[in-house]
Amino acid sequence: MARRRSSSAPSGGRFSLYLALGLLLVVADQVVKHIVQRQFEPWTQIPVFPGLNWVLAHNTGAAFSFLSDAGGWQRWLFAGLAIVVASVVLVLLKRFNHRTLFALSLTCIAAGAIGNVIDRLTLGYVIDFIDVYAGAYHWPAFNIADILICCGAAGLVYDEIRGQA
């Protein structure tokens, strides 16, 4: 008699779908960054609507330009950390791909980390281009990869809270 697969068992097919989605997200991030890099001059603000500008920024640091003036070694530190994070996330994704929200969140985090590490390794900086502001206050510029990382982190928190209820 054939055993029925439990819905909580890891699935290689689902893992492949998450990998394909992650690849699509990385490609989208890189294509948009390439377009921005070719079309915009650094630090020129292009208004989209009140509260949002496009702006080309080269971030040699981490989030909020942390360590951006450190002299260059931070490029390799942040690239190495991103590679480690993406590797751990991919292992977790392989193991827990049956948990949809958890797996989607991990996919977003891995895609964002990989998108930014590609910039770091090929350019020496991360291309940021989204400038959100209120009045004279501007949030640090960010990109699609950063949005993916934040959404993935929020999804992990929500998944954990939902699982505890």
Short mmCIF file of N, CA, C and O in Angstrom, two decimals, residues 57-113:
data_model
loop_
_atom_site.label_atom_id
_atom_site.label_comp_id
_atom_site.label_asym_id
_atom_site.label_seq_id
_atom_site.Cartn_x
_atom_site.Cartn_y
_atom_site.Cartn_z
N ALA A 57 22.30 56.67 -5.56
CA ALA A 57 23.25 56.75 -4.45
C ALA A 57 24.11 55.50 -4.45
O ALA A 57 23.62 54.40 -4.70
N HIS A 58 25.39 55.67 -4.18
CA HIS A 58 26.33 54.55 -4.07
C HIS A 58 26.65 54.35 -2.60
O HIS A 58 27.32 55.17 -1.99
N ASN A 59 26.17 53.25 -2.04
CA ASN A 59 26.33 52.98 -0.61
C ASN A 59 27.44 51.96 -0.39
O ASN A 59 27.29 50.79 -0.71
N THR A 60 28.57 52.42 0.14
CA THR A 60 29.68 51.50 0.43
C THR A 60 29.55 50.87 1.80
O THR A 60 30.32 49.97 2.15
N GLY A 61 28.57 51.31 2.58
CA GLY A 61 28.36 50.78 3.91
C GLY A 61 27.22 49.77 3.93
O GLY A 61 26.84 49.21 2.91
N ALA A 62 26.69 49.59 5.12
CA ALA A 62 25.54 48.70 5.30
C ALA A 62 24.28 49.56 5.40
O ALA A 62 24.26 50.68 4.90
N ALA A 63 23.27 49.05 6.07
CA ALA A 63 22.03 49.81 6.24
C ALA A 63 22.33 51.17 6.85
O ALA A 63 23.17 51.29 7.76
N PHE A 64 21.64 52.19 6.33
CA PHE A 64 21.81 53.58 6.78
C PHE A 64 23.24 54.06 6.59
O PHE A 64 23.73 54.89 7.33
N SER A 65 23.95 53.48 5.62
CA SER A 65 25.34 53.83 5.29
C SER A 65 26.30 53.56 6.45
O SER A 65 27.37 54.16 6.55
N PHE A 66 25.95 52.64 7.33
CA PHE A 66 26.81 52.25 8.45
C PHE A 66 28.17 51.81 7.93
O PHE A 66 28.25 50.97 7.04
N LEU A 67 29.24 52.38 8.44
CA LEU A 67 30.63 52.11 8.07
C LEU A 67 30.97 52.49 6.63
O LEU A 67 31.94 51.99 6.07
N SER A 68 30.22 53.40 6.04
CA SER A 68 30.49 53.76 4.64
C SER A 68 31.83 54.46 4.46
O SER A 68 32.39 54.44 3.37
N ASP A 69 32.36 55.05 5.51
CA ASP A 69 33.65 55.75 5.42
C ASP A 69 34.78 54.94 6.06
O ASP A 69 35.79 55.51 6.48
N ALA A 70 34.65 53.63 6.09
CA ALA A 70 35.61 52.79 6.82
C ALA A 70 36.88 52.48 6.03
O ALA A 70 37.79 51.87 6.57
N GLY A 71 36.97 52.84 4.78
CA GLY A 71 38.22 52.67 4.05
C GLY A 71 38.25 51.52 3.07
O GLY A 71 39.26 51.30 2.42
N GLY A 72 37.19 50.75 2.92
CA GLY A 72 37.15 49.70 1.91
C GLY A 72 37.05 48.28 2.44
O GLY A 72 36.50 47.42 1.77
N TRP A 73 37.55 48.02 3.62
CA TRP A 73 37.49 46.65 4.16
C TRP A 73 36.06 46.20 4.39
O TRP A 73 35.77 45.00 4.32
N GLN A 74 35.16 47.15 4.65
CA GLN A 74 33.77 46.81 4.93
C GLN A 74 33.09 46.14 3.74
O GLN A 74 32.16 45.37 3.90
N ARG A 75 33.58 46.44 2.53
CA ARG A 75 33.03 45.80 1.33
C ARG A 75 33.09 44.29 1.47
O ARG A 75 32.12 43.58 1.21
N TRP A 76 34.23 43.79 1.88
CA TRP A 76 34.43 42.34 1.98
C TRP A 76 33.73 41.76 3.20
O TRP A 76 33.19 40.65 3.13
N LEU A 77 33.69 42.52 4.28
CA LEU A 77 32.97 42.06 5.48
C LEU A 77 31.48 41.90 5.16
O LEU A 77 30.89 40.85 5.43
N PHE A 78 30.87 42.93 4.58
CA PHE A 78 29.44 42.88 4.29
C PHE A 78 29.12 41.87 3.20
O PHE A 78 28.09 41.19 3.26
N ALA A 79 30.00 41.72 2.22
CA ALA A 79 29.79 40.70 1.18
C ALA A 79 29.86 39.31 1.81
O ALA A 79 29.01 38.46 1.52
N GLY A 80 30.84 39.08 2.66
CA GLY A 80 30.97 37.79 3.33
C GLY A 80 29.77 37.47 4.20
O GLY A 80 29.25 36.35 4.19
N LEU A 81 29.33 38.47 4.97
CA LEU A 81 28.16 38.27 5.82
C LEU A 81 26.92 37.95 4.99
O LEU A 81 26.14 37.06 5.34
N ALA A 82 26.75 38.65 3.88
CA ALA A 82 25.58 38.41 3.02
C ALA A 82 25.63 37.00 2.43
O ALA A 82 24.59 36.34 2.32
N ILE A 83 26.80 36.55 2.06
CA ILE A 83 26.93 35.20 1.51
C ILE A 83 26.61 34.16 2.57
O ILE A 83 25.90 33.18 2.30
N VAL A 84 27.09 34.37 3.79
CA VAL A 84 26.78 33.45 4.88
C VAL A 84 25.28 33.45 5.17
O VAL A 84 24.66 32.38 5.29
N VAL A 85 24.68 34.64 5.26
CA VAL A 85 23.24 34.73 5.53
C VAL A 85 22.45 34.04 4.42
O VAL A 85 21.55 33.24 4.70
N ALA A 86 22.77 34.32 3.17
CA ALA A 86 22.05 33.69 2.06
C ALA A 86 22.21 32.17 2.10
O ALA A 86 21.24 31.44 1.85
N SER A 87 23.39 31.69 2.45
CA SER A 87 23.62 30.24 2.53
C SER A 87 22.79 29.60 3.63
O SER A 87 22.14 28.56 3.42
N VAL A 88 22.77 30.22 4.80
CA VAL A 88 21.97 29.69 5.93
C VAL A 88 20.50 29.73 5.57
O VAL A 88 19.75 28.76 5.82
N VAL A 89 20.06 30.83 4.97
CA VAL A 89 18.66 30.96 4.58
C VAL A 89 18.28 29.89 3.56
O VAL A 89 17.20 29.30 3.65
N LEU A 90 19.15 29.58 2.60
CA LEU A 90 18.85 28.55 1.62
C LEU A 90 18.75 27.17 2.26
O LEU A 90 17.89 26.36 1.88
N VAL A 91 19.58 26.90 3.26
CA VAL A 91 19.49 25.63 3.99
C VAL A 91 18.15 25.54 4.72
O VAL A 91 17.46 24.52 4.68
N LEU A 92 17.77 26.64 5.38
CA LEU A 92 16.47 26.67 6.07
C LEU A 92 15.32 26.52 5.08
O LEU A 92 14.33 25.83 5.36
N LEU A 93 15.45 27.16 3.92
CA LEU A 93 14.41 27.08 2.90
C LEU A 93 14.25 25.64 2.42
O LEU A 93 13.13 25.15 2.25
N LYS A 94 15.35 24.95 2.21
CA LYS A 94 15.30 23.54 1.78
C LYS A 94 14.58 22.69 2.83
O LYS A 94 13.76 21.84 2.50
N ARG A 95 14.86 22.98 4.08
CA ARG A 95 14.30 22.17 5.18
C ARG A 95 12.84 22.50 5.45
O ARG A 95 12.06 21.61 5.81
N PHE A 96 12.45 23.77 5.31
CA PHE A 96 11.11 24.19 5.72
C PHE A 96 10.28 24.73 4.57
O PHE A 96 9.40 25.55 4.78
N ASN A 97 10.51 24.25 3.35
CA ASN A 97 9.78 24.79 2.20
C ASN A 97 8.29 24.45 2.22
O ASN A 97 7.52 25.01 1.45
N HIS A 98 7.88 23.58 3.10
CA HIS A 98 6.46 23.24 3.22
C HIS A 98 5.68 24.29 4.01
O HIS A 98 4.46 24.29 3.98
N ARG A 99 6.37 25.18 4.70
CA ARG A 99 5.73 26.27 5.46
C ARG A 99 5.71 27.50 4.56
O ARG A 99 6.70 28.23 4.48
N THR A 100 4.61 27.75 3.91
CA THR A 100 4.53 28.73 2.82
C THR A 100 5.01 30.13 3.22
O THR A 100 5.88 30.69 2.55
N LEU A 101 4.45 30.74 4.24
CA LEU A 101 4.85 32.10 4.61
C LEU A 101 6.31 32.14 5.03
O LEU A 101 7.06 33.03 4.64
N PHE A 102 6.73 31.17 5.81
CA PHE A 102 8.12 31.09 6.25
C PHE A 102 9.05 30.98 5.03
O PHE A 102 10.05 31.70 4.93
N ALA A 103 8.69 30.12 4.10
CA ALA A 103 9.52 29.91 2.91
C ALA A 103 9.54 31.14 2.01
O ALA A 103 10.60 31.51 1.48
N LEU A 104 8.41 31.79 1.82
CA LEU A 104 8.38 33.02 1.03
C LEU A 104 9.24 34.11 1.68
O LEU A 104 9.95 34.85 0.99
N SER A 105 9.16 34.20 2.99
CA SER A 105 9.95 35.19 3.72
C SER A 105 11.44 34.91 3.56
O SER A 105 12.24 35.82 3.31
N LEU A 106 11.83 33.65 3.70
CA LEU A 106 13.23 33.28 3.50
C LEU A 106 13.68 33.56 2.07
O LEU A 106 14.80 34.03 1.84
N THR A 107 12.81 33.31 1.10
CA THR A 107 13.13 33.58 -0.30
C THR A 107 13.41 35.06 -0.51
O THR A 107 14.39 35.43 -1.18
N CYS A 108 12.59 35.91 0.08
CA CYS A 108 12.79 37.36 -0.05
C CYS A 108 14.11 37.79 0.59
O CYS A 108 14.86 38.59 0.01
N ILE A 109 14.40 37.27 1.77
CA ILE A 109 15.65 37.63 2.45
C ILE A 109 16.86 37.19 1.63
O ILE A 109 17.80 37.96 1.43
N ALA A 110 16.83 35.95 1.14
CA ALA A 110 17.96 35.46 0.35
C ALA A 110 18.12 36.26 -0.94
O ALA A 110 19.23 36.65 -1.30
N ALA A 111 17.02 36.55 -1.63
CA ALA A 111 17.09 37.31 -2.88
C ALA A 111 17.63 38.71 -2.63
O ALA A 111 18.48 39.20 -3.39
N GLY A 112 17.18 39.35 -1.58
CA GLY A 112 17.68 40.69 -1.25
C GLY A 112 19.16 40.68 -0.91
O GLY A 112 19.92 41.53 -1.39
N ALA A 113 19.56 39.71 -0.11
CA ALA A 113 20.98 39.62 0.26
C ALA A 113 21.84 39.36 -0.97
O ALA A 113 22.89 39.98 -1.15
#
